[in-house]
XYZ file of C-alpha atoms in Angstrom:
121
model
C 0.000 0.000 0.000
C 1.246 3.478 -0.772
C 1.199 6.325 1.723
C -2.098 6.430 3.585
C -4.319 9.423 2.942
C -5.409 11.630 5.806
C -8.969 11.422 7.089
C -9.680 14.769 5.432
C -8.374 13.528 2.073
C -10.505 10.395 2.370
C -13.582 12.470 3.181
C -12.921 14.778 0.210
C -12.542 11.791 -2.107
C -15.738 10.206 -0.815
C -17.577 13.513 -1.240
C -16.397 13.636 -4.859
C -17.577 10.056 -5.452
C -20.957 10.855 -3.847
C -21.382 13.749 -6.305
C -20.673 11.457 -9.251
C -23.183 8.912 -7.949
C -25.746 11.702 -7.531
C -25.196 12.794 -11.131
C -25.678 9.191 -12.241
C -28.924 9.014 -10.268
C -30.186 12.107 -12.074
C -29.418 10.692 -15.501
C -30.740 7.175 -14.824
C -33.908 7.803 -16.829
C -31.783 8.351 -19.941
C -30.267 4.867 -19.797
C -31.525 1.613 -21.368
C -32.217 0.126 -17.896
C -33.191 3.108 -15.727
C -34.282 1.186 -12.619
C -31.089 -0.879 -12.455
C -28.913 2.156 -13.208
C -30.651 4.173 -10.486
C -30.302 1.386 -7.915
C -26.617 0.957 -8.781
C -25.971 4.693 -8.307
C -28.003 4.819 -5.080
C -26.069 1.870 -3.686
C -22.752 3.511 -4.510
C -23.844 6.751 -2.904
C -24.960 4.936 0.260
C -21.563 3.226 0.616
C -19.715 6.524 0.148
C -21.953 8.202 2.734
C -21.504 5.324 5.187
C -17.718 5.393 4.862
C -17.715 9.199 5.113
C -19.707 9.081 8.341
C -17.387 6.403 9.716
C -14.379 8.579 8.783
C -15.759 11.418 10.923
C -14.891 9.480 14.089
C -12.185 7.041 12.947
C -8.720 7.212 11.460
C -7.739 6.234 7.921
C -6.616 2.709 8.882
C -9.956 2.056 10.571
C -11.901 3.371 7.564
C -9.939 1.082 5.239
C -10.496 -1.860 7.596
C -14.239 -1.081 7.662
C -14.362 -0.947 3.861
C -12.601 -4.308 3.670
C -15.140 -5.774 6.139
C -18.016 -4.510 3.991
C -16.341 -5.906 0.877
C -15.768 -9.353 2.419
C -19.420 -9.509 3.533
C -20.761 -8.612 0.084
C -22.147 -11.540 -1.928
C -20.180 -12.345 -5.074
C -22.449 -11.290 -8.000
C -19.882 -11.299 -10.812
C -21.010 -13.409 -13.746
C -24.701 -12.629 -13.315
C -26.620 -10.807 -16.081
C -25.524 -7.193 -16.522
C -28.555 -5.602 -14.869
C -29.119 -8.252 -12.184
C -28.340 -7.354 -8.575
C -27.615 -3.648 -9.169
C -27.570 -3.002 -5.425
C -24.789 -5.535 -4.808
C -22.854 -4.495 -7.899
C -23.195 -0.832 -6.921
C -21.800 -1.513 -3.453
C -18.982 -3.564 -4.956
C -18.165 -0.775 -7.415
C -18.183 1.834 -4.645
C -15.855 -0.186 -2.442
C -13.489 -0.882 -5.322
C -13.459 2.852 -6.158
C -12.642 3.550 -2.514
C -9.767 1.064 -2.620
C -8.377 2.906 -5.649
C -8.791 6.220 -3.827
C -6.744 5.071 -0.840
C -4.222 3.136 -2.925
C -5.025 -0.220 -1.365
C -2.591 -2.927 -2.388
C -4.229 -5.075 -5.115
C -3.156 -8.221 -3.261
C -5.111 -7.134 -0.168
C -8.194 -6.487 -2.299
C -7.859 -9.879 -4.016
C -7.565 -11.627 -0.647
C -10.704 -9.865 0.612
C -12.505 -10.683 -2.641
C -11.664 -14.375 -2.281
C -13.409 -14.460 1.117
C -16.722 -13.133 -0.178
C -19.741 -15.437 0.091
C -21.479 -16.922 -2.912
C -24.663 -15.228 -4.057
C -27.779 -17.067 -2.908
C -30.354 -16.474 -5.619
């Protein structure tokens, strides 16, 4: 992992990601699958807000650990039809964006990904 960002930098990054998700929510009706697109964006925005709130009272290491916990608990929905499970895929996308933001070591992300439960249809 590269140098850890400060709590303020993490919060700024999450705020930026929340804005992007909000823009996506507003343009959902213009997409081929508006309901799935909206749910995906809402799910991303919720994760960013949750991590931002957590960052208000915890340090960067704790925020990263919390994100990894959320990621490990998320059912593995890869390989399902494109617009299936937009809530899970949105959360996954948000967490992976967060890992890029903080410069999480790809090996750590892969290890967390390998511990995720299978999707129960």
